[in-house]
Amino acid sequence: MAADFSITKFSHCLRLIMWHGRNSYIRTCRLSQFIIHRGIVYSVVQTVFSLLFDGSTMSVFNGYLLMGYATAFTMAPVFALVLDEDHFEKDINEFPQLYKELLKSRQMNTRSFLQWVWISFFQGGVMMYLAIELFSEELFQIVSITFTSLLITELVIVAAGVHFRVLWEQRRLHLWLFLAAEAVSLVFFFSAVFLLPDTFDKKFFFSPQFGLKTLIICAASIGPIFVLWLFAKFVLFRTHRLQIF
Protein backbone atom coordinates (compact mmCIF):
# COMPACT_ATOMS: atom_id res chain seq x y z
CA MET A 1 0.00 0.00 0.00
CA ALA A 2 1.11 3.55 -0.68
CA ALA A 3 0.01 4.98 2.70
CA ASP A 4 1.93 4.70 5.97
CA PHE A 5 -1.31 4.19 7.89
CA SER A 6 -4.56 2.47 7.03
CA ILE A 7 -7.76 3.47 8.80
CA THR A 8 -11.22 1.94 8.58
CA LYS A 9 -13.12 5.16 9.29
CA PHE A 10 -12.37 8.75 8.35
CA SER A 11 -13.21 9.80 11.91
CA HIS A 12 -10.09 7.93 13.08
CA CYS A 13 -7.99 10.68 11.49
CA LEU A 14 -8.68 12.84 14.53
CA ARG A 15 -6.86 10.53 16.93
CA LEU A 16 -4.21 9.65 14.36
CA ILE A 17 -3.20 13.27 13.80
CA MET A 18 -4.06 15.03 17.05
CA TRP A 19 -2.73 12.35 19.39
CA HIS A 20 -0.33 9.98 17.65
CA GLY A 21 1.00 12.59 15.22
CA ARG A 22 1.63 15.09 18.02
CA ASN A 23 3.36 12.51 20.21
CA SER A 24 5.51 11.31 17.32
CA TYR A 25 6.72 14.83 16.55
CA ILE A 26 7.52 15.71 20.18
CA ARG A 27 9.25 12.40 20.88
CA THR A 28 11.39 12.69 17.76
CA CYS A 29 12.48 16.19 18.76
CA ARG A 30 13.37 15.18 22.31
CA LEU A 31 15.20 12.08 21.21
CA SER A 32 17.25 14.12 18.76
CA GLN A 33 18.05 16.74 21.39
CA PHE A 34 19.24 14.23 23.96
CA ILE A 35 21.43 12.44 21.42
CA ILE A 36 22.96 15.79 20.44
CA HIS A 37 23.52 16.59 24.12
CA ARG A 38 25.09 13.21 24.81
CA GLY A 39 27.60 13.61 22.00
CA ILE A 40 28.58 17.24 22.68
CA VAL A 41 29.12 16.69 26.42
CA TYR A 42 31.56 13.89 25.67
CA SER A 43 33.30 16.05 23.07
CA VAL A 44 33.80 18.84 25.64
CA VAL A 45 35.21 16.38 28.19
CA GLN A 46 37.59 14.98 25.56
CA THR A 47 38.71 18.47 24.51
CA VAL A 48 39.50 19.57 28.07
CA PHE A 49 41.30 16.28 28.70
CA SER A 50 43.47 16.78 25.61
CA LEU A 51 44.32 20.36 26.61
CA LEU A 52 45.11 19.23 30.13
CA PHE A 53 47.73 16.83 28.82
CA ASP A 54 49.43 19.19 26.33
CA GLY A 55 47.22 18.44 23.36
CA SER A 56 47.44 14.67 23.66
CA THR A 57 45.39 12.77 21.10
CA MET A 58 44.78 9.93 23.57
CA SER A 59 41.11 9.26 24.28
CA VAL A 60 39.94 9.99 27.81
CA PHE A 61 37.85 6.78 27.75
CA ASN A 62 38.88 3.45 26.30
CA GLY A 63 36.92 1.61 23.63
CA TYR A 64 34.83 -0.39 26.09
CA LEU A 65 33.58 2.71 27.89
CA LEU A 66 32.88 4.55 24.65
CA MET A 67 30.88 1.63 23.34
CA GLY A 68 28.99 1.37 26.63
CA TYR A 69 28.34 5.11 26.74
CA ALA A 70 26.74 5.05 23.30
CA THR A 71 24.82 1.81 23.86
CA ALA A 72 24.27 -0.12 27.09
CA PHE A 73 24.79 2.71 29.59
CA THR A 74 22.55 5.36 28.01
CA MET A 75 20.64 3.90 25.07
CA ALA A 76 17.75 2.33 27.00
CA PRO A 77 16.72 5.47 28.96
CA VAL A 78 17.09 7.72 25.93
CA PHE A 79 15.01 5.51 23.69
CA ALA A 80 12.51 5.09 26.53
CA LEU A 81 11.59 8.71 25.80
CA VAL A 82 9.48 7.41 22.92
CA LEU A 83 7.11 6.14 25.61
CA ASP A 84 6.66 9.57 27.21
CA GLU A 85 3.45 11.58 26.97
CA ASP A 86 3.33 15.22 28.04
CA HIS A 87 -0.47 15.63 28.19
CA PHE A 88 -3.53 13.52 28.81
CA GLU A 89 -5.20 12.26 25.66
CA LYS A 90 -8.56 13.73 26.66
CA ASP A 91 -6.95 17.17 26.99
CA ILE A 92 -5.50 16.99 23.47
CA ASN A 93 -8.93 16.20 22.03
CA GLU A 94 -10.60 18.92 24.10
CA PHE A 95 -8.01 21.64 23.48
CA PRO A 96 -6.78 21.50 19.84
CA GLN A 97 -4.60 24.55 20.49
CA LEU A 98 -2.13 22.18 22.16
CA TYR A 99 -1.56 20.71 18.71
CA LYS A 100 -1.47 24.14 17.09
CA GLU A 101 1.48 25.10 19.31
CA LEU A 102 3.63 22.62 17.38
CA LEU A 103 3.21 24.67 14.20
CA LYS A 104 5.50 27.31 15.75
CA SER A 105 8.39 24.80 15.65
CA ARG A 106 9.50 25.59 19.19
CA GLN A 107 10.34 21.97 19.92
CA MET A 108 13.16 21.84 17.36
CA ASN A 109 14.55 25.06 15.95
CA THR A 110 17.76 27.08 16.00
CA ARG A 111 17.06 28.44 19.48
CA SER A 112 16.41 25.05 21.04
CA PHE A 113 19.50 23.64 19.32
CA LEU A 114 21.68 26.43 20.68
CA GLN A 115 20.18 25.91 24.14
CA TRP A 116 21.24 22.28 24.12
CA VAL A 117 24.68 23.17 22.80
CA TRP A 118 25.11 25.70 25.64
CA ILE A 119 23.91 23.16 28.22
CA SER A 120 26.35 20.59 26.86
CA PHE A 121 29.32 22.96 26.97
CA PHE A 122 28.39 24.14 30.45
CA GLN A 123 28.00 20.66 31.89
CA GLY A 124 31.11 19.26 30.22
CA GLY A 125 33.20 22.22 31.39
CA VAL A 126 31.88 22.08 34.95
CA MET A 127 32.50 18.34 35.18
CA MET A 128 36.11 18.60 34.09
CA TYR A 129 36.87 21.72 36.15
CA LEU A 130 35.49 20.25 39.38
CA ALA A 131 37.06 16.87 38.68
CA ILE A 132 40.46 18.57 38.49
CA GLU A 133 39.82 20.74 41.56
CA LEU A 134 38.27 18.11 43.83
CA PHE A 135 40.52 15.23 42.77
CA SER A 136 43.77 17.12 42.26
CA GLU A 137 45.66 14.39 44.13
CA GLU A 138 43.96 11.54 42.26
CA LEU A 139 44.16 12.76 38.65
CA PHE A 140 45.24 9.29 37.58
CA GLN A 141 41.64 8.30 38.43
CA ILE A 142 40.21 10.92 36.10
CA VAL A 143 38.62 8.26 33.88
CA SER A 144 36.52 6.88 36.75
CA ILE A 145 35.64 10.37 37.96
CA THR A 146 34.60 11.92 34.68
CA PHE A 147 32.82 8.89 33.28
CA THR A 148 30.74 8.35 36.43
CA SER A 149 29.79 12.04 36.54
CA LEU A 150 29.01 12.03 32.83
CA LEU A 151 26.78 8.97 33.04
CA ILE A 152 24.84 10.12 36.11
CA THR A 153 24.30 13.55 34.58
CA GLU A 154 23.00 12.03 31.37
CA LEU A 155 20.59 9.72 33.18
CA VAL A 156 19.26 12.59 35.32
CA ILE A 157 18.81 14.85 32.29
CA VAL A 158 16.86 12.11 30.52
CA ALA A 159 14.69 11.51 33.60
CA ALA A 160 13.99 15.24 33.86
CA GLY A 161 12.32 15.13 30.46
CA VAL A 162 9.77 12.48 31.46
CA HIS A 163 6.28 13.48 32.63
CA PHE A 164 5.87 11.06 35.51
CA ARG A 165 2.43 12.23 36.64
CA VAL A 166 0.89 11.81 33.19
CA LEU A 167 2.46 8.38 32.71
CA TRP A 168 1.39 7.26 36.18
CA GLU A 169 -2.25 8.09 35.52
CA GLN A 170 -2.44 7.26 31.82
CA ARG A 171 0.32 4.80 30.80
CA ARG A 172 1.62 3.19 33.97
CA LEU A 173 3.33 0.40 32.04
CA HIS A 174 5.38 2.97 30.11
CA LEU A 175 6.50 4.50 33.40
CA TRP A 176 7.70 1.15 34.74
CA LEU A 177 9.51 0.46 31.48
CA PHE A 178 11.35 3.78 31.72
CA LEU A 179 12.35 3.18 35.35
CA ALA A 180 13.51 -0.30 34.38
CA ALA A 181 15.62 1.18 31.58
CA GLU A 182 17.30 3.56 34.05
CA ALA A 183 17.95 0.70 36.48
CA VAL A 184 19.34 -1.56 33.74
CA SER A 185 21.75 1.18 32.68
CA LEU A 186 23.09 1.48 36.22
CA VAL A 187 23.38 -2.30 36.51
CA PHE A 188 25.41 -2.42 33.30
CA PHE A 189 27.65 0.36 34.56
CA PHE A 190 28.37 -1.24 37.92
CA SER A 191 28.98 -4.52 36.12
CA ALA A 192 31.60 -2.76 34.01
CA VAL A 193 33.30 -1.57 37.19
CA PHE A 194 33.91 -5.20 38.16
CA LEU A 195 34.60 -6.45 34.63
CA LEU A 196 37.17 -3.76 33.80
CA PRO A 197 39.69 -3.79 36.66
CA ASP A 198 42.30 -2.02 34.53
CA THR A 199 39.93 0.92 34.06
CA PHE A 200 38.23 1.21 37.45
CA ASP A 201 39.95 0.97 40.82
CA LYS A 202 37.20 -0.69 42.86
CA LYS A 203 38.63 0.43 46.21
CA PHE A 204 38.69 4.05 45.07
CA PHE A 205 35.37 3.81 43.23
CA PHE A 206 33.43 2.56 46.28
CA SER A 207 35.09 4.93 48.75
CA PRO A 208 32.89 7.55 50.51
CA GLN A 209 35.16 10.33 49.28
CA PHE A 210 34.62 9.37 45.65
CA GLY A 211 30.85 9.14 46.08
CA LEU A 212 30.57 12.51 47.85
CA LYS A 213 32.75 14.43 45.40
CA THR A 214 31.08 12.84 42.38
CA LEU A 215 27.72 13.87 43.81
CA ILE A 216 29.00 17.44 44.13
CA ILE A 217 30.14 17.42 40.49
CA CYS A 218 26.77 16.12 39.28
CA ALA A 219 24.86 18.65 41.39
CA ALA A 220 26.99 21.51 40.07
CA SER A 221 26.43 20.47 36.46
CA ILE A 222 22.68 19.81 36.78
CA GLY A 223 21.54 22.23 39.51
CA PRO A 224 22.04 25.56 37.68
CA ILE A 225 20.27 24.24 34.58
CA PHE A 226 17.30 23.12 36.65
CA VAL A 227 17.15 26.48 38.48
CA LEU A 228 17.25 28.31 35.15
CA TRP A 229 14.44 26.11 33.83
CA LEU A 230 12.27 26.83 36.89
CA PHE A 231 12.96 30.56 36.63
CA ALA A 232 12.04 30.60 32.95
CA LYS A 233 8.92 28.51 33.47
CA PHE A 234 7.42 30.33 36.44
CA VAL A 235 8.83 33.86 36.03
CA LEU A 236 9.82 34.67 32.45
CA PHE A 237 7.45 32.49 30.44
CA ARG A 238 4.34 31.57 32.35
CA THR A 239 2.44 30.44 29.27
CA HIS A 240 5.29 29.05 27.17
CA ARG A 241 7.76 26.59 28.58
CA LEU A 242 11.43 27.04 27.86
CA GLN A 243 12.36 23.86 26.02
CA ILE A 244 15.30 22.74 28.18
CA PHE A 245 13.77 19.60 29.73
mmCIF file of C-alpha atoms in Angstrom:
data_model
loop_
_atom_site.group_PDB
_atom_site.id
_atom_site.type_symbol
_atom_site.label_atom_id
_atom_site.label_comp_id
_atom_site.label_asym_id
_atom_site.label_seq_id
_atom_site.Cartn_x
_atom_site.Cartn_y
_atom_site.Cartn_z
ATOM 1 C CA MET A 1 0.000 0.000 0.000
ATOM 2 C CA ALA A 2 1.106 3.552 -0.681
ATOM 3 C CA ALA A 3 0.014 4.977 2.698
ATOM 4 C CA ASP A 4 1.925 4.702 5.969
ATOM 5 C CA PHE A 5 -1.312 4.193 7.887
ATOM 6 C CA SER A 6 -4.563 2.469 7.026
ATOM 7 C CA ILE A 7 -7.761 3.468 8.796
ATOM 8 C CA THR A 8 -11.216 1.935 8.578
ATOM 9 C CA LYS A 9 -13.118 5.155 9.287
ATOM 10 C CA PHE A 10 -12.370 8.750 8.350
ATOM 11 C CA SER A 11 -13.209 9.802 11.909
ATOM 12 C CA HIS A 12 -10.093 7.935 13.082
ATOM 13 C CA CYS A 13 -7.988 10.684 11.490
ATOM 14 C CA LEU A 14 -8.681 12.843 14.535
ATOM 15 C CA ARG A 15 -6.861 10.534 16.934
ATOM 16 C CA LEU A 16 -4.213 9.650 14.364
ATOM 17 C CA ILE A 17 -3.199 13.269 13.797
ATOM 18 C CA MET A 18 -4.056 15.033 17.047
ATOM 19 C CA TRP A 19 -2.726 12.352 19.385
ATOM 20 C CA HIS A 20 -0.330 9.983 17.653
ATOM 21 C CA GLY A 21 0.995 12.588 15.225
ATOM 22 C CA ARG A 22 1.631 15.089 18.016
ATOM 23 C CA ASN A 23 3.362 12.506 20.207
ATOM 24 C CA SER A 24 5.514 11.312 17.318
ATOM 25 C CA TYR A 25 6.721 14.831 16.551
ATOM 26 C CA ILE A 26 7.519 15.711 20.183
ATOM 27 C CA ARG A 27 9.251 12.395 20.878
ATOM 28 C CA THR A 28 11.387 12.692 17.762
ATOM 29 C CA CYS A 29 12.478 16.193 18.762
ATOM 30 C CA ARG A 30 13.365 15.176 22.311
ATOM 31 C CA LEU A 31 15.196 12.077 21.208
ATOM 32 C CA SER A 32 17.253 14.120 18.757
ATOM 33 C CA GLN A 33 18.045 16.739 21.389
ATOM 34 C CA PHE A 34 19.238 14.227 23.957
ATOM 35 C CA ILE A 35 21.428 12.442 21.422
ATOM 36 C CA ILE A 36 22.960 15.790 20.445
ATOM 37 C CA HIS A 37 23.521 16.589 24.124
ATOM 38 C CA ARG A 38 25.087 13.213 24.807
ATOM 39 C CA GLY A 39 27.602 13.610 22.002
ATOM 40 C CA ILE A 40 28.581 17.235 22.675
ATOM 41 C CA VAL A 41 29.120 16.686 26.419
ATOM 42 C CA TYR A 42 31.563 13.888 25.674
ATOM 43 C CA SER A 43 33.305 16.051 23.070
ATOM 44 C CA VAL A 44 33.803 18.840 25.636
ATOM 45 C CA VAL A 45 35.206 16.375 28.189
ATOM 46 C CA GLN A 46 37.586 14.983 25.564
ATOM 47 C CA THR A 47 38.708 18.472 24.512
ATOM 48 C CA VAL A 48 39.496 19.567 28.073
ATOM 49 C CA PHE A 49 41.300 16.281 28.699
ATOM 50 C CA SER A 50 43.468 16.781 25.611
ATOM 51 C CA LEU A 51 44.315 20.360 26.608
ATOM 52 C CA LEU A 52 45.108 19.228 30.127
ATOM 53 C CA PHE A 53 47.733 16.826 28.819
ATOM 54 C CA ASP A 54 49.427 19.187 26.333
ATOM 55 C CA GLY A 55 47.222 18.439 23.356
ATOM 56 C CA SER A 56 47.436 14.675 23.659
ATOM 57 C CA THR A 57 45.393 12.769 21.103
ATOM 58 C CA MET A 58 44.778 9.934 23.575
ATOM 59 C CA SER A 59 41.110 9.255 24.277
ATOM 60 C CA VAL A 60 39.937 9.991 27.809
ATOM 61 C CA PHE A 61 37.850 6.777 27.754
ATOM 62 C CA ASN A 62 38.877 3.451 26.298
ATOM 63 C CA GLY A 63 36.920 1.613 23.629
ATOM 64 C CA TYR A 64 34.832 -0.394 26.085
ATOM 65 C CA LEU A 65 33.581 2.707 27.893
ATOM 66 C CA LEU A 66 32.884 4.554 24.654
ATOM 67 C CA MET A 67 30.882 1.629 23.338
ATOM 68 C CA GLY A 68 28.994 1.367 26.628
ATOM 69 C CA TYR A 69 28.335 5.112 26.742
ATOM 70 C CA ALA A 70 26.740 5.048 23.299
ATOM 71 C CA THR A 71 24.817 1.808 23.864
ATOM 72 C CA ALA A 72 24.271 -0.122 27.086
ATOM 73 C CA PHE A 73 24.789 2.709 29.587
ATOM 74 C CA THR A 74 22.548 5.356 28.012
ATOM 75 C CA MET A 75 20.638 3.901 25.070
ATOM 76 C CA ALA A 76 17.748 2.328 27.000
ATOM 77 C CA PRO A 77 16.716 5.467 28.961
ATOM 78 C CA VAL A 78 17.093 7.722 25.927
ATOM 79 C CA PHE A 79 15.006 5.508 23.695
ATOM 80 C CA ALA A 80 12.508 5.089 26.530
ATOM 81 C CA LEU A 81 11.591 8.708 25.801
ATOM 82 C CA VAL A 82 9.480 7.413 22.921
ATOM 83 C CA LEU A 83 7.109 6.138 25.612
ATOM 84 C CA ASP A 84 6.659 9.569 27.205
ATOM 85 C CA GLU A 85 3.445 11.584 26.967
ATOM 86 C CA ASP A 86 3.328 15.222 28.037
ATOM 87 C CA HIS A 87 -0.469 15.634 28.191
ATOM 88 C CA PHE A 88 -3.528 13.520 28.809
ATOM 89 C CA GLU A 89 -5.202 12.263 25.655
ATOM 90 C CA LYS A 90 -8.555 13.725 26.664
ATOM 91 C CA ASP A 91 -6.953 17.174 26.994
ATOM 92 C CA ILE A 92 -5.500 16.986 23.475
ATOM 93 C CA ASN A 93 -8.927 16.201 22.032
ATOM 94 C CA GLU A 94 -10.596 18.916 24.103
ATOM 95 C CA PHE A 95 -8.008 21.642 23.479
ATOM 96 C CA PRO A 96 -6.784 21.502 19.842
ATOM 97 C CA GLN A 97 -4.596 24.552 20.495
ATOM 98 C CA LEU A 98 -2.128 22.176 22.164
ATOM 99 C CA TYR A 99 -1.563 20.712 18.709
ATOM 100 C CA LYS A 100 -1.467 24.142 17.091
ATOM 101 C CA GLU A 101 1.483 25.096 19.310
ATOM 102 C CA LEU A 102 3.631 22.618 17.379
ATOM 103 C CA LEU A 103 3.210 24.667 14.201
ATOM 104 C CA LYS A 104 5.496 27.312 15.750
ATOM 105 C CA SER A 105 8.388 24.800 15.655
ATOM 106 C CA ARG A 106 9.498 25.587 19.193
ATOM 107 C CA GLN A 107 10.339 21.969 19.915
ATOM 108 C CA MET A 108 13.158 21.843 17.363
ATOM 109 C CA ASN A 109 14.547 25.061 15.947
ATOM 110 C CA THR A 110 17.760 27.084 16.004
ATOM 111 C CA ARG A 111 17.064 28.437 19.481
ATOM 112 C CA SER A 112 16.413 25.046 21.043
ATOM 113 C CA PHE A 113 19.500 23.635 19.316
ATOM 114 C CA LEU A 114 21.683 26.431 20.684
ATOM 115 C CA GLN A 115 20.177 25.911 24.144
ATOM 116 C CA TRP A 116 21.236 22.280 24.123
ATOM 117 C CA VAL A 117 24.684 23.174 22.803
ATOM 118 C CA TRP A 118 25.106 25.698 25.643
ATOM 119 C CA ILE A 119 23.908 23.163 28.218
ATOM 120 C CA SER A 120 26.352 20.587 26.862
ATOM 121 C CA PHE A 121 29.318 22.964 26.972
ATOM 122 C CA PHE A 122 28.393 24.141 30.451
ATOM 123 C CA GLN A 123 28.005 20.657 31.890
ATOM 124 C CA GLY A 124 31.109 19.261 30.221
ATOM 125 C CA GLY A 125 33.196 22.219 31.390
ATOM 126 C CA VAL A 126 31.880 22.082 34.954
ATOM 127 C CA MET A 127 32.501 18.342 35.178
ATOM 128 C CA MET A 128 36.111 18.605 34.090
ATOM 129 C CA TYR A 129 36.869 21.717 36.153
ATOM 130 C CA LEU A 130 35.489 20.254 39.377
ATOM 131 C CA ALA A 131 37.062 16.867 38.681
ATOM 132 C CA ILE A 132 40.458 18.568 38.492
ATOM 133 C CA GLU A 133 39.823 20.743 41.559
ATOM 134 C CA LEU A 134 38.268 18.115 43.827
ATOM 135 C CA PHE A 135 40.517 15.232 42.775
ATOM 136 C CA SER A 136 43.769 17.115 42.261
ATOM 137 C CA GLU A 137 45.663 14.392 44.131
ATOM 138 C CA GLU A 138 43.965 11.541 42.256
ATOM 139 C CA LEU A 139 44.159 12.764 38.649
ATOM 140 C CA PHE A 140 45.242 9.291 37.584
ATOM 141 C CA GLN A 141 41.640 8.301 38.431
ATOM 142 C CA ILE A 142 40.211 10.918 36.095
ATOM 143 C CA VAL A 143 38.619 8.262 33.883
ATOM 144 C CA SER A 144 36.521 6.877 36.754
ATOM 145 C CA ILE A 145 35.642 10.374 37.964
ATOM 146 C CA THR A 146 34.598 11.919 34.678
ATOM 147 C CA PHE A 147 32.819 8.886 33.282
ATOM 148 C CA THR A 148 30.740 8.352 36.427
ATOM 149 C CA SER A 149 29.793 12.038 36.543
ATOM 150 C CA LEU A 150 29.009 12.030 32.832
ATOM 151 C CA LEU A 151 26.783 8.969 33.040
ATOM 152 C CA ILE A 152 24.836 10.115 36.109
ATOM 153 C CA THR A 153 24.302 13.552 34.582
ATOM 154 C CA GLU A 154 23.003 12.031 31.369
ATOM 155 C CA LEU A 155 20.586 9.723 33.184
ATOM 156 C CA VAL A 156 19.262 12.587 35.317
ATOM 157 C CA ILE A 157 18.809 14.854 32.291
ATOM 158 C CA VAL A 158 16.865 12.115 30.524
ATOM 159 C CA ALA A 159 14.685 11.506 33.596
ATOM 160 C CA ALA A 160 13.993 15.236 33.860
ATOM 161 C CA GLY A 161 12.318 15.127 30.463
ATOM 162 C CA VAL A 162 9.769 12.483 31.459
ATOM 163 C CA HIS A 163 6.285 13.485 32.630
ATOM 164 C CA PHE A 164 5.866 11.060 35.509
ATOM 165 C CA ARG A 165 2.430 12.233 36.636
ATOM 166 C CA VAL A 166 0.891 11.814 33.188
ATOM 167 C CA LEU A 167 2.455 8.382 32.706
ATOM 168 C CA TRP A 168 1.389 7.256 36.183
ATOM 169 C CA GLU A 169 -2.253 8.085 35.520
ATOM 170 C CA GLN A 170 -2.445 7.260 31.823
ATOM 171 C CA ARG A 171 0.321 4.802 30.801
ATOM 172 C CA ARG A 172 1.620 3.194 33.968
ATOM 173 C CA LEU A 173 3.333 0.399 32.043
ATOM 174 C CA HIS A 174 5.377 2.969 30.114
ATOM 175 C CA LEU A 175 6.501 4.502 33.398
ATOM 176 C CA TRP A 176 7.703 1.152 34.735
ATOM 177 C CA LEU A 177 9.514 0.464 31.477
ATOM 178 C CA PHE A 178 11.347 3.775 31.715
ATOM 179 C CA LEU A 179 12.348 3.177 35.346
ATOM 180 C CA ALA A 180 13.512 -0.305 34.381
ATOM 181 C CA ALA A 181 15.618 1.181 31.580
ATOM 182 C CA GLU A 182 17.297 3.555 34.049
ATOM 183 C CA ALA A 183 17.949 0.703 36.480
ATOM 184 C CA VAL A 184 19.338 -1.555 33.743
ATOM 185 C CA SER A 185 21.747 1.184 32.675
ATOM 186 C CA LEU A 186 23.091 1.481 36.222
ATOM 187 C CA VAL A 187 23.384 -2.303 36.510
ATOM 188 C CA PHE A 188 25.411 -2.418 33.298
ATOM 189 C CA PHE A 189 27.653 0.363 34.555
ATOM 190 C CA PHE A 190 28.373 -1.238 37.925
ATOM 191 C CA SER A 191 28.975 -4.522 36.120
ATOM 192 C CA ALA A 192 31.596 -2.759 34.012
ATOM 193 C CA VAL A 193 33.301 -1.570 37.186
ATOM 194 C CA PHE A 194 33.910 -5.202 38.158
ATOM 195 C CA LEU A 195 34.598 -6.452 34.634
ATOM 196 C CA LEU A 196 37.166 -3.756 33.803
ATOM 197 C CA PRO A 197 39.686 -3.790 36.663
ATOM 198 C CA ASP A 198 42.297 -2.020 34.534
ATOM 199 C CA THR A 199 39.926 0.924 34.058
ATOM 200 C CA PHE A 200 38.235 1.211 37.454
ATOM 201 C CA ASP A 201 39.951 0.970 40.823
ATOM 202 C CA LYS A 202 37.199 -0.693 42.860
ATOM 203 C CA LYS A 203 38.632 0.430 46.211
ATOM 204 C CA PHE A 204 38.689 4.050 45.070
ATOM 205 C CA PHE A 205 35.373 3.806 43.232
ATOM 206 C CA PHE A 206 33.433 2.560 46.277
ATOM 207 C CA SER A 207 35.090 4.933 48.747
ATOM 208 C CA PRO A 208 32.885 7.546 50.509
ATOM 209 C CA GLN A 209 35.161 10.328 49.280
ATOM 210 C CA PHE A 210 34.620 9.369 45.652
ATOM 211 C CA GLY A 211 30.849 9.141 46.080
ATOM 212 C CA LEU A 212 30.565 12.507 47.846
ATOM 213 C CA LYS A 213 32.746 14.428 45.399
ATOM 214 C CA THR A 214 31.082 12.835 42.384
ATOM 215 C CA LEU A 215 27.716 13.868 43.808
ATOM 216 C CA ILE A 216 28.998 17.436 44.125
ATOM 217 C CA ILE A 217 30.140 17.421 40.492
ATOM 218 C CA CYS A 218 26.767 16.120 39.283
ATOM 219 C CA ALA A 219 24.862 18.653 41.393
ATOM 220 C CA ALA A 220 26.991 21.506 40.073
ATOM 221 C CA SER A 221 26.430 20.470 36.460
ATOM 222 C CA ILE A 222 22.682 19.812 36.782
ATOM 223 C CA GLY A 223 21.539 22.233 39.512
ATOM 224 C CA PRO A 224 22.036 25.557 37.679
ATOM 225 C CA ILE A 225 20.267 24.239 34.576
ATOM 226 C CA PHE A 226 17.297 23.117 36.654
ATOM 227 C CA VAL A 227 17.146 26.478 38.482
ATOM 228 C CA LEU A 228 17.249 28.311 35.147
ATOM 229 C CA TRP A 229 14.438 26.115 33.827
ATOM 230 C CA LEU A 230 12.270 26.831 36.888
ATOM 231 C CA PHE A 231 12.960 30.557 36.630
ATOM 232 C CA ALA A 232 12.042 30.596 32.949
ATOM 233 C CA LYS A 233 8.916 28.511 33.467
ATOM 234 C CA PHE A 234 7.417 30.333 36.441
ATOM 235 C CA VAL A 235 8.832 33.856 36.028
ATOM 236 C CA LEU A 236 9.816 34.673 32.449
ATOM 237 C CA PHE A 237 7.448 32.490 30.438
ATOM 238 C CA ARG A 238 4.339 31.568 32.349
ATOM 239 C CA THR A 239 2.445 30.440 29.270
ATOM 240 C CA HIS A 240 5.292 29.047 27.169
ATOM 241 C CA ARG A 241 7.758 26.585 28.581
ATOM 242 C CA LEU A 242 11.433 27.036 27.864
ATOM 243 C CA GLN A 243 12.359 23.856 26.018
ATOM 244 C CA ILE A 244 15.298 22.741 28.179
ATOM 245 C CA PHE A 245 13.766 19.605 29.727
#
